[in-house]
Coordinates of C-alpha atoms in Angstrom, one line a residue:
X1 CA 39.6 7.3 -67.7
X2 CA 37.7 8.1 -64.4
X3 CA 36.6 11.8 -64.3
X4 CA 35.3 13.5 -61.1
X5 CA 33.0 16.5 -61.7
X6 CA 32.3 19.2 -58.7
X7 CA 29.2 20.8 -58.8
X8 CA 27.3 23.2 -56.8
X9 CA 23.8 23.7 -56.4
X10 CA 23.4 28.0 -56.6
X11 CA 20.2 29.8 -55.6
X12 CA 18.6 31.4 -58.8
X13 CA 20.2 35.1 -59.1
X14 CA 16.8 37.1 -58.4
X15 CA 15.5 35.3 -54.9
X16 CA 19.4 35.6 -53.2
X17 CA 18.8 35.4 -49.5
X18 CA 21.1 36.5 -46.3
X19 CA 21.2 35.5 -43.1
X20 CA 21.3 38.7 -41.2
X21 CA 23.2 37.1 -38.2
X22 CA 25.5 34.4 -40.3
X23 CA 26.4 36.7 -43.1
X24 CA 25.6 34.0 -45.5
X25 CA 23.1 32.6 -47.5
X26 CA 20.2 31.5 -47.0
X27 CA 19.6 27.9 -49.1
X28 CA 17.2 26.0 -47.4
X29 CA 13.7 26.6 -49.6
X30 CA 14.9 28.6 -51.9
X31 CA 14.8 27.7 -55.8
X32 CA 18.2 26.7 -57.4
X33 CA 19.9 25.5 -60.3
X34 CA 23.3 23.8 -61.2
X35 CA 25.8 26.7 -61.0
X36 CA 26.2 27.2 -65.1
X37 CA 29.5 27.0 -65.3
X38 CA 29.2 23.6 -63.6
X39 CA 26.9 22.6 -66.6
X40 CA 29.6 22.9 -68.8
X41 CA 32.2 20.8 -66.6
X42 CA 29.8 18.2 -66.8
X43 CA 29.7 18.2 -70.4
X44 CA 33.5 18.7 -70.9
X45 CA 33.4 15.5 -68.4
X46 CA 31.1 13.6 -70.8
X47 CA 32.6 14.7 -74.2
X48 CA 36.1 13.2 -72.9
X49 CA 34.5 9.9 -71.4
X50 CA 32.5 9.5 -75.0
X51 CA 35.9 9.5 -76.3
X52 CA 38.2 7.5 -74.0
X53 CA 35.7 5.8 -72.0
X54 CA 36.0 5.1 -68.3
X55 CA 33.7 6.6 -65.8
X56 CA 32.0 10.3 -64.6
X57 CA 31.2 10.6 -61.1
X58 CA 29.8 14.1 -59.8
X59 CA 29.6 15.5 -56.4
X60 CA 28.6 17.9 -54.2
X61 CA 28.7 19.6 -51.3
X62 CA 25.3 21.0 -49.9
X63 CA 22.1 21.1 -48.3
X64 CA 19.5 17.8 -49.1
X65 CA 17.8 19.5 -51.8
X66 CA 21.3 19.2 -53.3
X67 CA 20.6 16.2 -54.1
X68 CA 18.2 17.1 -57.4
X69 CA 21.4 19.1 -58.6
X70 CA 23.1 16.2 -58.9
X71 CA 20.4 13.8 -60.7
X72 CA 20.2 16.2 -63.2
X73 CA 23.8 15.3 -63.9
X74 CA 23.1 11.8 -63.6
X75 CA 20.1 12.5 -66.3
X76 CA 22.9 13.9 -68.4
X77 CA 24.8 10.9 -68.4
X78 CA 26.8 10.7 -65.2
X79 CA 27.6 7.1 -63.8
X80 CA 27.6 8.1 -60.3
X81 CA 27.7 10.7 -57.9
X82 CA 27.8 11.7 -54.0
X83 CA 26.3 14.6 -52.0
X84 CA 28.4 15.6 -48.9
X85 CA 26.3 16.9 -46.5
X86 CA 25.6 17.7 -43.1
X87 CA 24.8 20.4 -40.7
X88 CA 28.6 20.8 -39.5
X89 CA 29.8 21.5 -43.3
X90 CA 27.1 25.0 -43.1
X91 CA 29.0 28.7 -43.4
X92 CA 31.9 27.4 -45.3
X93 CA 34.4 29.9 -46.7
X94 CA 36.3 28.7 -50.3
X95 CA 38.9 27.2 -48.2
X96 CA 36.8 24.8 -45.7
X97 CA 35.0 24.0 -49.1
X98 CA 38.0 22.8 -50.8
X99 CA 39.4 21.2 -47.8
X100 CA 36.0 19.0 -48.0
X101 CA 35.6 18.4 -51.6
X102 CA 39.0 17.3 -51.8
X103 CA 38.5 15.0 -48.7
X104 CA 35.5 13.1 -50.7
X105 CA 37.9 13.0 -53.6
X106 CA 40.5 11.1 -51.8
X107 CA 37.8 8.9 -50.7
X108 CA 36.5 8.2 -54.3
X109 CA 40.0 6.3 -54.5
X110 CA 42.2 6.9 -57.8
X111 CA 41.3 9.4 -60.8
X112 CA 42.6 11.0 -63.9
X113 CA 40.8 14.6 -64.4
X114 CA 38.9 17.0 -61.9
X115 CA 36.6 19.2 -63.6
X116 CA 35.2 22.0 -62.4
X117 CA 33.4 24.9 -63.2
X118 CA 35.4 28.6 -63.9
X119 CA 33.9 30.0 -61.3
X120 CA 30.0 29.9 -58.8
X121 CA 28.0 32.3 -59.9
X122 CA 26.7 33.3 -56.3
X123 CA 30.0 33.4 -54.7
X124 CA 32.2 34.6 -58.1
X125 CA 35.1 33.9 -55.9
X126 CA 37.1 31.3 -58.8
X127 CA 39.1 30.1 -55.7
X128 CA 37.5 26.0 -54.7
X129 CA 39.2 24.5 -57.7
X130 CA 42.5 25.6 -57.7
X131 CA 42.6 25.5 -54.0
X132 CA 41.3 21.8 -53.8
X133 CA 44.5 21.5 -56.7
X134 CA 46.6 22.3 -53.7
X135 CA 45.2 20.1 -51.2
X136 CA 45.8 16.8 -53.2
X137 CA 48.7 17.7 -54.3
X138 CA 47.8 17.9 -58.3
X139 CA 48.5 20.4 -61.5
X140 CA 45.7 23.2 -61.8
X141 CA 44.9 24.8 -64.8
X142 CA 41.9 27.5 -64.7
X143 CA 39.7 28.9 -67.5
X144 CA 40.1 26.2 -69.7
X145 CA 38.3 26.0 -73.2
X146 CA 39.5 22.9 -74.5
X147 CA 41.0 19.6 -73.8
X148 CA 42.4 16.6 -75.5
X149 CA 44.2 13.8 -73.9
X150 CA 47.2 13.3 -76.6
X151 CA 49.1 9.9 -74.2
X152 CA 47.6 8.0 -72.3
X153 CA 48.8 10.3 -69.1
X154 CA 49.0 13.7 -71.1
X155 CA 46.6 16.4 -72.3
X156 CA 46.7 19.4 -74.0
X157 CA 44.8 22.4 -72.6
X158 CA 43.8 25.6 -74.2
X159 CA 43.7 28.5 -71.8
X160 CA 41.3 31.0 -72.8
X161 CA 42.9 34.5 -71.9
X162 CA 41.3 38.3 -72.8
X163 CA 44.0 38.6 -75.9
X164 CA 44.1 34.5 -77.2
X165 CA 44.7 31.2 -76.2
X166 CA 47.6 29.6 -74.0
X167 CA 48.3 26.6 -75.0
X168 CA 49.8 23.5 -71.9
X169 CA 50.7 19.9 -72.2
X170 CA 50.4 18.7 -68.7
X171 CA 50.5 15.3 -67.0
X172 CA 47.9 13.3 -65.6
X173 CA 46.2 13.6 -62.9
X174 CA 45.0 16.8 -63.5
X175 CA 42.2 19.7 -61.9
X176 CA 40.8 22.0 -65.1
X177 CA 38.4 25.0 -64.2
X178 CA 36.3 25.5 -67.5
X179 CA 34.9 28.3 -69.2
X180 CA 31.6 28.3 -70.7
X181 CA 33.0 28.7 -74.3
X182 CA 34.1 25.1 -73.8
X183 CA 31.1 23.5 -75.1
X184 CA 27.2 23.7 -75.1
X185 CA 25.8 21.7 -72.1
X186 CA 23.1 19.0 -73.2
X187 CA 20.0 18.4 -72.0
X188 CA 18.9 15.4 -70.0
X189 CA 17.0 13.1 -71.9
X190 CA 14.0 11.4 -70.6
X191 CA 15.4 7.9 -70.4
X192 CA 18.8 9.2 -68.5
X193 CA 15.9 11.2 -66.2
X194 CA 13.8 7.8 -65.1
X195 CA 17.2 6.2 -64.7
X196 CA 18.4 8.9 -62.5
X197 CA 15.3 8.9 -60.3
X198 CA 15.7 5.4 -59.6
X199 CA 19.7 5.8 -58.7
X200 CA 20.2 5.9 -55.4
X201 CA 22.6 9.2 -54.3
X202 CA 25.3 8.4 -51.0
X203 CA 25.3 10.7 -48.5
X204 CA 28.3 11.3 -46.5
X205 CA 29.0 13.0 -43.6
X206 CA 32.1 14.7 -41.8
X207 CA 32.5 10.9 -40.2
X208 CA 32.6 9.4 -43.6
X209 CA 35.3 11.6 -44.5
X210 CA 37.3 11.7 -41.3
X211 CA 37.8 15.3 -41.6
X212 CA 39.0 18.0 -38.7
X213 CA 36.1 19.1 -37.8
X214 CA 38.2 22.6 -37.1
X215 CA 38.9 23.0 -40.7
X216 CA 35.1 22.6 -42.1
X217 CA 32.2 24.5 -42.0
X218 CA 32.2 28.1 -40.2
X219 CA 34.6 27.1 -37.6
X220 CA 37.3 26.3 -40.3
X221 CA 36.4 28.9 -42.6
X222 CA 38.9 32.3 -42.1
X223 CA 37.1 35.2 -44.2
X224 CA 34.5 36.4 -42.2
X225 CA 32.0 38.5 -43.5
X226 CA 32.1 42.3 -41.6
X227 CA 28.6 43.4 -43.3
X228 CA 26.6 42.6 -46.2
X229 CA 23.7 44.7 -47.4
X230 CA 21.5 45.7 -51.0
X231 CA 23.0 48.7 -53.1
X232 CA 20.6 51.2 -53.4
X233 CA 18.5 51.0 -56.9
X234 CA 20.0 53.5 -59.4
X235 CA 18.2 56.4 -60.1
X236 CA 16.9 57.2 -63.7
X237 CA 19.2 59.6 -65.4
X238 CA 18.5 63.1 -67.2
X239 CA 18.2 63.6 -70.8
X240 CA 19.5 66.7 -71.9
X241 CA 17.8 68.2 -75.1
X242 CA 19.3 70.9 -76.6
X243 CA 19.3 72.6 -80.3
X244 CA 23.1 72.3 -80.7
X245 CA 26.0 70.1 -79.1
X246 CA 27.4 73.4 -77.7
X247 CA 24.4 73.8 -75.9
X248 CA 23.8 70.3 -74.8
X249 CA 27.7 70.6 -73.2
X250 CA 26.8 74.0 -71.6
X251 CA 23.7 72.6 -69.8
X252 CA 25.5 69.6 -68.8
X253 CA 28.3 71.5 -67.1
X254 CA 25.6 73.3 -65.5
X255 CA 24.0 70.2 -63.8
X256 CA 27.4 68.7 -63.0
X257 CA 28.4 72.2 -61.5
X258 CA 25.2 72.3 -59.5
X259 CA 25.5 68.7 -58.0
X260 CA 29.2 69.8 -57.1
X261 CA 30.6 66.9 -59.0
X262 CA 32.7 69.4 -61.1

């Protein structure tokens, strides 16, 4: 079975930076991890190769420093994977993204399953996946919590919903977005780490792919940020202390009346 994971290196939630005259974010020296969610694509990628064999290949779209994003992967266990990168691919929206990612994928040649994370977790947008889905033409199924391949062109999917589980049969080939209840990511060992450092990671670039340049990077990307900016820190709340609940109400009706909120 040959598996392609997507991955995306995020920066880590407390040192998010902006660009104040892109609108976007600021990547270049700034500490990252693998997007979480992605973690657990590319153990739902591993479990399903440990079972039916074949072959994992991850990639990603990103800066250089992306590059140590993906040999953590490799350190998992991944057999391959590919960094697309170059200046021109900068200030993509979701849909210049998945115009990209899926362009690498039809370069990859044949596959069975696209995993990818539920969702980034600097973007929160859910939308690459099933949007690279509709670029290549495939079946999409989003927040999925398990997977088992029942024929050999057939698995069955739970999809994890707020009140239960939906449960799909759907042919091969196949993009799932997982959830993190799908499994608990493993760590790289220290013999799939010294065999990742010594793997050597392709880079390819908008010639590689033989993309439109008009549909990647800022100039193919439609949302446009109109203004981005910090909420201001909440302020510490009153505690009213009172002898009775009556009297607790009372005062807070007070304060509420005061700050003309009622």
């Amino acid at each position: 079975m040959e598996i392609i994971v997507c991955v995306k290196q995020v920066p880590d939630t407390t040192e998010v930076k902006i660009d104040p005259v892109t609108n976007t974010l600021i990547r270049q020296g700034v500490p990252s991890i693998i997007n979480p969610f992605d973690r657990n694509a590319v153990e739902a990628a591993l479990q399903l190769k440990e079972k039916q064999g074949g072959s994992v290949t991850v990639i990603s779209m990103g800066p250089p420093q992306a590059k140590e994003a993906l040999k953590e992967c490799l350190a998992m266990g991944a057999d391959s994977a590919v960094l697309i990168s170059e200046r021109a691919f900068g200030g993509a929206d979701t849909l210049a993204t998945s115009y990209t990612l899926a362009a690498a994928v039809k370069k990859l040649g044949a596959f069975d399953i696209i995993f990818c994370g539920k969702q980034a977790i600097d973007g929160d947008t859910a939308q690459v996946g099933p949007e690279m889905a509709e670029h290549l033409g495939i079946a999409q199924l989003t927040y999925v919590a398990k997977i088992d391949v029942v024929e050999d062109n057939t698995v069955r999917v739970e999809r994890e919903h707020e009140d239960g589980y939906e449960i799909i049969e759907v042919k091969l080939p196949l993009l799932a977005s997982v959830v993190k209840s799908i499994n608990e990511p493993r760590f790289p060992t220290v013999k799939g780490t010294m065999k990742a450092n010594r793997m050597e990671i392709p880079v390819w670039t908008a010639g590689d792919l033989a993309v439109d340049e008009q549909k990647i990077g800022l100039k193919g990307s439609p949302t446009q940020v109109g203004k981005i900016f910090t909420p201001p820190q909440r302020t510490q709340g009153v505690i009213i202390k009172k002898d009775t609940a009556r009297e607790a109400v009372a005062e807070l009706i007070r304060k509420l009346s005061d700050a003309k909120i009622v």
